[in-house]
CSV table of C-alpha atoms in Angstrom, one decimal:
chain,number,residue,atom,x,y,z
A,1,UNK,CA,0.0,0.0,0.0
A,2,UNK,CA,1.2,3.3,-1.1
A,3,UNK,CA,1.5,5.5,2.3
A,4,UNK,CA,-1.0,8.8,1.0
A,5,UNK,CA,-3.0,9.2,4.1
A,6,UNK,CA,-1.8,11.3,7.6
A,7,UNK,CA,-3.6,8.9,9.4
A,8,UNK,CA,-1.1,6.3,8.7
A,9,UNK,CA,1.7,8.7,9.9
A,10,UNK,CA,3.1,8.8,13.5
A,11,UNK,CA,4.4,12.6,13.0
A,12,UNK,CA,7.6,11.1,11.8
A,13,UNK,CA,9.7,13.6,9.8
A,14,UNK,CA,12.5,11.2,7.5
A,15,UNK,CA,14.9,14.0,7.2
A,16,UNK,CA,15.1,13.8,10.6
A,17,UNK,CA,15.8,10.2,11.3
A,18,UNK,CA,17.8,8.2,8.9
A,19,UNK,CA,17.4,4.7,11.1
A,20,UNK,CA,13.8,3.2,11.7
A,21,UNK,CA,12.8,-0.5,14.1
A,22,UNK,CA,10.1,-1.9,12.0
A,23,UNK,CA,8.9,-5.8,12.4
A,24,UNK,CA,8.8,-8.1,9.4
A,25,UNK,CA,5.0,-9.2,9.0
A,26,UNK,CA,5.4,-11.0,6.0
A,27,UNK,CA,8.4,-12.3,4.1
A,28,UNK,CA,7.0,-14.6,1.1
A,29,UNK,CA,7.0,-11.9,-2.0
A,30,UNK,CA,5.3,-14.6,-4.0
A,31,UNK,CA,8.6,-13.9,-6.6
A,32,UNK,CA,11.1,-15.4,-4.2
A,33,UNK,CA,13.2,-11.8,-4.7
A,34,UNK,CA,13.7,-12.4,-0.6
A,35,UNK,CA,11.9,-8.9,0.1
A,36,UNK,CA,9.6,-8.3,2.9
A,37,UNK,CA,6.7,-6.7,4.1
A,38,UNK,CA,7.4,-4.2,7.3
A,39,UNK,CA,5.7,-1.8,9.6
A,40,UNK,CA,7.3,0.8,10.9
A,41,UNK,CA,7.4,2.1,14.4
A,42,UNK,CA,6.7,5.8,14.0
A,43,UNK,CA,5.0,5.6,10.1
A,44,UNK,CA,2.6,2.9,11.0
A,45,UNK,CA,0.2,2.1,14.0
A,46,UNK,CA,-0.2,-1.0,16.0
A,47,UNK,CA,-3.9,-1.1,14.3
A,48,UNK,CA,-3.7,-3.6,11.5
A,49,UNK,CA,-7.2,-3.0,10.2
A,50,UNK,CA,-8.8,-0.4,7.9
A,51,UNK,CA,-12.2,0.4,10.1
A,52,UNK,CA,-13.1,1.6,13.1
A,53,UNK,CA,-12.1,5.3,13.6
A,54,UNK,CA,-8.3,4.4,13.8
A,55,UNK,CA,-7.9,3.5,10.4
A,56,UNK,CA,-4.7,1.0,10.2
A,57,UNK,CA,-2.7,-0.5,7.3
A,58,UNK,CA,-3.2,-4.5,6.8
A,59,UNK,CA,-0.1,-6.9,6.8
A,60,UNK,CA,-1.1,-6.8,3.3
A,61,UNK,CA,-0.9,-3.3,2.4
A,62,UNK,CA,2.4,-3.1,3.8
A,63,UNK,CA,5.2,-1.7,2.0
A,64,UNK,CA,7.9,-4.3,0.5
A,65,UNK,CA,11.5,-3.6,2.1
A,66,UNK,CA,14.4,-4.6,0.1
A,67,UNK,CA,17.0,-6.8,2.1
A,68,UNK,CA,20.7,-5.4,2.5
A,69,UNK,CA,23.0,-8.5,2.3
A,70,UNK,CA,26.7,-8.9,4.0
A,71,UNK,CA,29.1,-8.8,1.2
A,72,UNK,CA,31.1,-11.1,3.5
A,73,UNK,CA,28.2,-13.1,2.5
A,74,UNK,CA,30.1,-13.1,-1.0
A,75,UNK,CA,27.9,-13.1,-4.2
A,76,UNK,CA,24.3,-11.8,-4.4
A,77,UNK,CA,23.4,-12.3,-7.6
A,78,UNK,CA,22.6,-15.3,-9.9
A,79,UNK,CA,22.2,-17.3,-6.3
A,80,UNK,CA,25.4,-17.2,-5.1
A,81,UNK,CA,26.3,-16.7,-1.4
A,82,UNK,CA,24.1,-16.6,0.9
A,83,UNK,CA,20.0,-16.4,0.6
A,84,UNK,CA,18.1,-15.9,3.7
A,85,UNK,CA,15.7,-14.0,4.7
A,86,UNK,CA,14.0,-12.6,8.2
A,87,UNK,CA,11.5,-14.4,10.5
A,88,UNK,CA,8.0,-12.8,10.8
A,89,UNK,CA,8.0,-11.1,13.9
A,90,UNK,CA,11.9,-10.0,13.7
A,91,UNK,CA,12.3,-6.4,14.7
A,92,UNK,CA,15.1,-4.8,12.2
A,93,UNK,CA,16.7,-1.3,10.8
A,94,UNK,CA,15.5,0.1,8.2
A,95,UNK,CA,16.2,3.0,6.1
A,96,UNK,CA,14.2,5.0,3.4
A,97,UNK,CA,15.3,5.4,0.1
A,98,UNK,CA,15.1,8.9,-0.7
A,99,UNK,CA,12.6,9.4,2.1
A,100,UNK,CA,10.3,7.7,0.7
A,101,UNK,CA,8.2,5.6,3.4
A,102,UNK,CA,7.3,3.0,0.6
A,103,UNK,CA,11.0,2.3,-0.3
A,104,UNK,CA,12.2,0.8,2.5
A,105,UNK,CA,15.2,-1.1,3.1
A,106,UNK,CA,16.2,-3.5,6.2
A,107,UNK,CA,19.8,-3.1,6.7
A,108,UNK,CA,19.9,-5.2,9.6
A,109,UNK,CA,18.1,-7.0,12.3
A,110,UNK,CA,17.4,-6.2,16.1
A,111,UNK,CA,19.1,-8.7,19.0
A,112,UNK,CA,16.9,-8.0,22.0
A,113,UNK,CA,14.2,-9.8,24.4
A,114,UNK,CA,10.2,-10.5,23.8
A,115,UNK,CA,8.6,-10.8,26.8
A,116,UNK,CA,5.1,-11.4,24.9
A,117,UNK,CA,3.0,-12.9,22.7
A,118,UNK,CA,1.0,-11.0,20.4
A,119,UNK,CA,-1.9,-9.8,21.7
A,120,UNK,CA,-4.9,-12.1,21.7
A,121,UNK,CA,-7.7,-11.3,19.3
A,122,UNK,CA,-8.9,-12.1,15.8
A,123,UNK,CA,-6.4,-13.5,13.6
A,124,UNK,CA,-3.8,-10.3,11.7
A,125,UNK,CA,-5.5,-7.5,14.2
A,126,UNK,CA,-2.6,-6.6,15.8
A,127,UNK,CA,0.6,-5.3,14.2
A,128,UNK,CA,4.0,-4.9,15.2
A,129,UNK,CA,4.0,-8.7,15.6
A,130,UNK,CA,4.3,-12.3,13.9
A,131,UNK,CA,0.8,-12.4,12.0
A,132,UNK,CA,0.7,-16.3,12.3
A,133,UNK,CA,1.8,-16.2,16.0
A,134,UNK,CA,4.4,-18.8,15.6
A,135,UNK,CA,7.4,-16.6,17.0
A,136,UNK,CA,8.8,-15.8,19.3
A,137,UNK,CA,9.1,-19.7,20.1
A,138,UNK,CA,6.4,-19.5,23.5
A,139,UNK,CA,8.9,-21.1,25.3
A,140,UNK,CA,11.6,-18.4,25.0
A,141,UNK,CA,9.4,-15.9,26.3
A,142,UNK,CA,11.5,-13.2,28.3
A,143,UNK,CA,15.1,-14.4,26.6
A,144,UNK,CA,17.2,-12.4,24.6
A,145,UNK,CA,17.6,-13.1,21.3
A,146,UNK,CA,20.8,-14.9,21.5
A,147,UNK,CA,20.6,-18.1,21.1
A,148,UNK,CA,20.7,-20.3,24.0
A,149,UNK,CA,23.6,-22.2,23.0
A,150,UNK,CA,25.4,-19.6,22.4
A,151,UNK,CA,24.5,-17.8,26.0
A,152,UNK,CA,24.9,-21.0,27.6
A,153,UNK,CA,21.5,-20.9,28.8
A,154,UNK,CA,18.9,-23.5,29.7
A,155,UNK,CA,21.0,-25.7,27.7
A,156,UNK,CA,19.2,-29.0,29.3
A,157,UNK,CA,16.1,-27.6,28.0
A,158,UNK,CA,17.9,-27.7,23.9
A,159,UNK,CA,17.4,-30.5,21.6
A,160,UNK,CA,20.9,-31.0,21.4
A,161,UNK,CA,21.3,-32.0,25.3
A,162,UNK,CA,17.4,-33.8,25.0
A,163,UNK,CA,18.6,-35.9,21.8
A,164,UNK,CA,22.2,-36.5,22.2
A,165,UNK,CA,21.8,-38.2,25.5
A,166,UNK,CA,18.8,-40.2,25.2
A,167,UNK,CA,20.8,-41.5,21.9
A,168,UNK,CA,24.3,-42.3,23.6
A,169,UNK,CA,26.0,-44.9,22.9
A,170,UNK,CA,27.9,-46.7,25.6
A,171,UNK,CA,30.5,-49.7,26.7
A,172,UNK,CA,30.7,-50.5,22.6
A,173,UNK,CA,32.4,-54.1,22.8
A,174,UNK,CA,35.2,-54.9,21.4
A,175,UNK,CA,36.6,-58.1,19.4
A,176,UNK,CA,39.2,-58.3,22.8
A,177,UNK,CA,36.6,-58.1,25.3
A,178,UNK,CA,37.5,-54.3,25.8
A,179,UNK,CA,34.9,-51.4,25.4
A,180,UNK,CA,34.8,-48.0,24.4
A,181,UNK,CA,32.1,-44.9,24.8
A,182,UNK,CA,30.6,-42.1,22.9
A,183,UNK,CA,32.2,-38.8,23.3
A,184,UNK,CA,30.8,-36.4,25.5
A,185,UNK,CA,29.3,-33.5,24.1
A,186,UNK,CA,31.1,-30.1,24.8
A,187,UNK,CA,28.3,-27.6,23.8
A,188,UNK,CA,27.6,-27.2,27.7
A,189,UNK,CA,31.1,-25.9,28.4
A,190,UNK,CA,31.0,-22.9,25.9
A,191,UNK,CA,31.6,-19.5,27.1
A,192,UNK,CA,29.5,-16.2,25.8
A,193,UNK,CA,30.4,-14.6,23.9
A,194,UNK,CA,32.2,-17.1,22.1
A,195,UNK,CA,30.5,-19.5,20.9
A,196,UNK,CA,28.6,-18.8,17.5
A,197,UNK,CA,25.9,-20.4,16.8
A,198,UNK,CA,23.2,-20.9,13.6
A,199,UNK,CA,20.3,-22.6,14.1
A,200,UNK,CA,17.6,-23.4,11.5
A,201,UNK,CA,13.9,-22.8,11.9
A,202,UNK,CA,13.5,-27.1,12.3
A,203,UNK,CA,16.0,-26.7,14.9
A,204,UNK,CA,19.2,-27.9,13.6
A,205,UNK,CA,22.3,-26.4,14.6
A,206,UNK,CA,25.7,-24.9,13.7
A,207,UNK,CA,28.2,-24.1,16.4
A,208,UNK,CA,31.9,-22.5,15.8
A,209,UNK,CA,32.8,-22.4,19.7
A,210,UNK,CA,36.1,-20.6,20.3
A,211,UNK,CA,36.0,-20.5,24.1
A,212,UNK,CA,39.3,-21.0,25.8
A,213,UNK,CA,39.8,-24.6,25.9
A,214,UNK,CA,37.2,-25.6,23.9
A,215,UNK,CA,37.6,-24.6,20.6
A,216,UNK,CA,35.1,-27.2,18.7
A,217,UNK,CA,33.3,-27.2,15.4
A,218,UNK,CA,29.7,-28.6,15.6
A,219,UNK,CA,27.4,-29.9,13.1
A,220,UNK,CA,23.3,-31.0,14.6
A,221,UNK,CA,20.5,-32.0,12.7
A,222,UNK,CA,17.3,-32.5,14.5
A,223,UNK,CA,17.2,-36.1,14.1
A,224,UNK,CA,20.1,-36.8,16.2
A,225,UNK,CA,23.1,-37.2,13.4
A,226,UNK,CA,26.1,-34.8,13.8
A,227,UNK,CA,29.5,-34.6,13.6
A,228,UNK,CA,32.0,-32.6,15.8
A,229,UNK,CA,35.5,-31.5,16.1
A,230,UNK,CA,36.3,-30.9,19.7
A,231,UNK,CA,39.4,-28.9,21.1
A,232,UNK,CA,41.8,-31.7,21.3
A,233,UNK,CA,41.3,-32.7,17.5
A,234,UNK,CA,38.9,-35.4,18.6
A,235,UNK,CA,36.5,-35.6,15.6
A,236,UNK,CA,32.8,-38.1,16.7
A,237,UNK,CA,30.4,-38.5,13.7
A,238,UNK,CA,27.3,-40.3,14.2
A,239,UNK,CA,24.4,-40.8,12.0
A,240,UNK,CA,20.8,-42.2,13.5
A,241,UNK,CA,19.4,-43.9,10.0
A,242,UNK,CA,21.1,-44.9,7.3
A,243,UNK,CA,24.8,-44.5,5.9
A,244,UNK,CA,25.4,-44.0,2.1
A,245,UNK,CA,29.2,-42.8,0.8
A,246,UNK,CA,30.2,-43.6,-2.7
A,247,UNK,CA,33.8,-43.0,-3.8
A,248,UNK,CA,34.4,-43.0,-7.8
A,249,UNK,CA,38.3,-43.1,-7.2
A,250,UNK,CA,40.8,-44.3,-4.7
A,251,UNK,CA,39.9,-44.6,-1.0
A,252,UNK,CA,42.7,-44.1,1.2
A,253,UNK,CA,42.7,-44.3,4.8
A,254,UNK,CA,45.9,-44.6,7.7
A,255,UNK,CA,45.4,-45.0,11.2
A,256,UNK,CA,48.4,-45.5,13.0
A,257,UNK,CA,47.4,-46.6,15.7
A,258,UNK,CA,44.7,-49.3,16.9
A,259,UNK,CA,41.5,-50.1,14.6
A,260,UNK,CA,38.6,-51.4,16.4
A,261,UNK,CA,35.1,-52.1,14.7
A,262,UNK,CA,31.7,-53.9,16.0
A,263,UNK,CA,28.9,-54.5,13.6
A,264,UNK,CA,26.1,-55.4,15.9
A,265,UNK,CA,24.1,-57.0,12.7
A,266,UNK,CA,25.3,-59.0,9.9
A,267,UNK,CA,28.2,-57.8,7.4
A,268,UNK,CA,28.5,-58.2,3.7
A,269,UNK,CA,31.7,-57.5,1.7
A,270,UNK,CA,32.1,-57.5,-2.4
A,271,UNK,CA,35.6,-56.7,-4.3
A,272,UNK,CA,35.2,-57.4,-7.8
A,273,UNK,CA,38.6,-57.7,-8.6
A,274,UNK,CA,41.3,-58.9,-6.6
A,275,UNK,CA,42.1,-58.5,-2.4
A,276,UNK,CA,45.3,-58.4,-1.1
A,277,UNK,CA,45.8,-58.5,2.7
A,278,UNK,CA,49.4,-58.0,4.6
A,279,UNK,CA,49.5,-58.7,8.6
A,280,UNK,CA,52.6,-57.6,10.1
A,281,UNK,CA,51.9,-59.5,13.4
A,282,UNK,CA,49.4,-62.0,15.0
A,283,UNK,CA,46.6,-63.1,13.2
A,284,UNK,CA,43.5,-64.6,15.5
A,285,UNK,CA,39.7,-65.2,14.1
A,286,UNK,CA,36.7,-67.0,16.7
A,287,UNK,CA,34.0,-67.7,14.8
A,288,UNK,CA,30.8,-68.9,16.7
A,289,UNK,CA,28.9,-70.5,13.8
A,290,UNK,CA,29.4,-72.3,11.2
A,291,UNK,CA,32.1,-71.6,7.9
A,292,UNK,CA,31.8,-72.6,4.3
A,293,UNK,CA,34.4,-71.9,2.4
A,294,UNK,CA,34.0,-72.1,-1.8
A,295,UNK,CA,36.7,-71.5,-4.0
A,296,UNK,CA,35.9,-71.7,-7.6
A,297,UNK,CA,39.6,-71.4,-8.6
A,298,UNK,CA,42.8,-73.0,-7.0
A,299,UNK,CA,43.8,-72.5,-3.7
A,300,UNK,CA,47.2,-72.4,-2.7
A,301,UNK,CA,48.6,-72.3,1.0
A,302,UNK,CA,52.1,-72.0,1.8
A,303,UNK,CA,53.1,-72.3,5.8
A,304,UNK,CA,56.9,-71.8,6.6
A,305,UNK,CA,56.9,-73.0,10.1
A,306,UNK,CA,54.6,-75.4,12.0
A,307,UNK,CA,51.2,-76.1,11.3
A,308,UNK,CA,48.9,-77.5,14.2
A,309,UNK,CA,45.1,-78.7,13.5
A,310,UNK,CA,42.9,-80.0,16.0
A,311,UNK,CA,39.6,-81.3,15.3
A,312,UNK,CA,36.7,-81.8,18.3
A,313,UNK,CA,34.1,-83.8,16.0
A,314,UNK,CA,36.2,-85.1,13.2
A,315,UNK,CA,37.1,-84.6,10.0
A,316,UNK,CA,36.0,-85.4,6.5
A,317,UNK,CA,38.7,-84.9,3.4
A,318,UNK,CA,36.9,-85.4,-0.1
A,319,UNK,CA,39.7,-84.8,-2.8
A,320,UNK,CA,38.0,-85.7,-5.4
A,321,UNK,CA,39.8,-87.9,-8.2
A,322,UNK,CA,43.3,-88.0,-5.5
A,323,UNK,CA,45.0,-86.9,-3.0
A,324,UNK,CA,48.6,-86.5,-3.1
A,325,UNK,CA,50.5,-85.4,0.4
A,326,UNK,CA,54.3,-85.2,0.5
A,327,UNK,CA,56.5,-85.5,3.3
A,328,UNK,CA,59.2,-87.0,5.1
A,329,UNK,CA,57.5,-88.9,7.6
A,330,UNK,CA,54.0,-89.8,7.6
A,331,UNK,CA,52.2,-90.6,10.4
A,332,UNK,CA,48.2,-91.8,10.8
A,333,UNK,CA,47.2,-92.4,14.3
């Protein structure tokens, strides 16, 4: 809606102030250009209807505010970079282009604390405020805007505590009787202002924590997968469904030390060409059920020391058309 009315106006004069708070009440343009619908505090009024003897100005009828992107976001244009835009409800800067209160632009948002809901009422009544009521979440009421992760603030209250320890994983056997845990998380130890944190509108979450002695990189997703780099170099990557990695070339992997793996379900391996194996020490298999063994080639076996066998039940040699066993001395007990 083109602002032609006094009614609308709050006495504001632009030459006067170059910086306005507005609140985003819409941000779907229908184009997808990332612009957004705001009222401003001092142009518009709370009243988001057009009768009674306030007349107001409708979500609707709002004007559209261009977005001012970061160029540390890098790009803006043809999709590159970064593309985001504001929550409705967010309180931001804006400035007028030329002075004009239908050119507005939101140069940035506003960090602060809601300490209410929008008022109750029919549905869109009430500007200044998240039309749908969905934000601010009801159960950060009276928080700042920081997130609480990065506050370190009610963190047992955060999916991240809620998910990550109802899904730990602990005492994971080993093939030598030994066990091993599940890191702990280290989100609870961060330090404001330090740690900075993204999270998603489904509630994922990004942390690059730089507090003294726990400098960790942190990737969440809802579900309960992530991956994290804590301050020692430790790096835990866990994934609650399914696994898929394809490599088109080479796979290369080192560990220098110790190598420990436990499938808890069966395990099946394919090489379609050949499979060379090189143990430098020991070499010890237990195998609780049964083995069958087919080789639809030869099979040679080559031992250069001592060779012990020792059956329990028996044993059943079927060589087919002969058998032929050379050595110095034979002996058949």
């Amino acid at each position: 809606m083109l602002i032609d009315n006094a009614d609308h106006i709050q006495n504001i004069n632009p030459s006067q102030n170059i910086f306005y708070r507005a609140v985003v009440e819409n941000n779907d343009d229908g184009g997808k250009h990332g612009a957004c619908q705001v009222r401003i505090l001092g142009i518009h009024s709370e009243n988001a209807q057009r009768t009674g003897k306030n007349i107001g100005v409708k979500t609707e009828d709002l004007p559209w505010a261009e977005v001012m992107v970061p160029v540390a976001f890098h790009g803006g244009m043809s999709g590159i970079g970064v593309s985001a835009v504001p929550l409705k409800g967010s309180w931001v800067w804006v400035i007028l282009d030329g002075g004009d209160w239908n050119k507005p632009i939101i140069v940035g948002l506003i960090s602060g604390t809601s300490t209410k809901e929008r008022p109750d009422g029919p549905k869109k009544t009430w500007g200044f405020h998240d039309p749908d009521k969905k934000y601010p979440i009801k159960d950060r009421l009276g928080e700042p805007d920081q997130n609480r992760l990065a506050a370190n603030r009610k963190f047992a209250e955060t999916p991240i505590k809620k998910i990550r320890d109802a899904n730990k994983d602990k005492a994971i056997p080993t093939s030598t009787g030994g066990t091993w845990d599940e890191i702990l998380e280290k989100t609870s130890a961060a330090k404001y202002p330090n740690n900075t944190v993204f999270e998603t509108v489904g509630h994922s979450f990004i942390e690059y924590d730089s507090s003294p002695g726990n400098e960790r990189i942190h990737f969440f997703h809802k579900s309960g997968t992530y991956w994290e780099i804590q301050e020692k170099g430790d790096y835990m990557f866990k994934t609650v469904d399914n696994r898929f990695e394809i490599v088109n070339k080479d796979y290369n992997i080192l560990v220098k030390k110790n190598h420990r793996i436990t499938v808890q379900k069966d395990v099946e391996t394919k090489y379609d060409a050949k499979e060379t194996v090189l143990v430098g020490g020991d070499h010890k298999e237990t195998i609780k059920g049964k083995v069958e063994q087919i080789y639809k080639s030869t099979m040679d076996v080559k031992v250069t020391g001592a060779v012990t066998e020792k059956y329990s039940a028996g044993q059943k040699t079927d060589g087919g058309p002969s058998v032929t066993i050379k050595a110095g001395v034979i002996k058949l007990n």
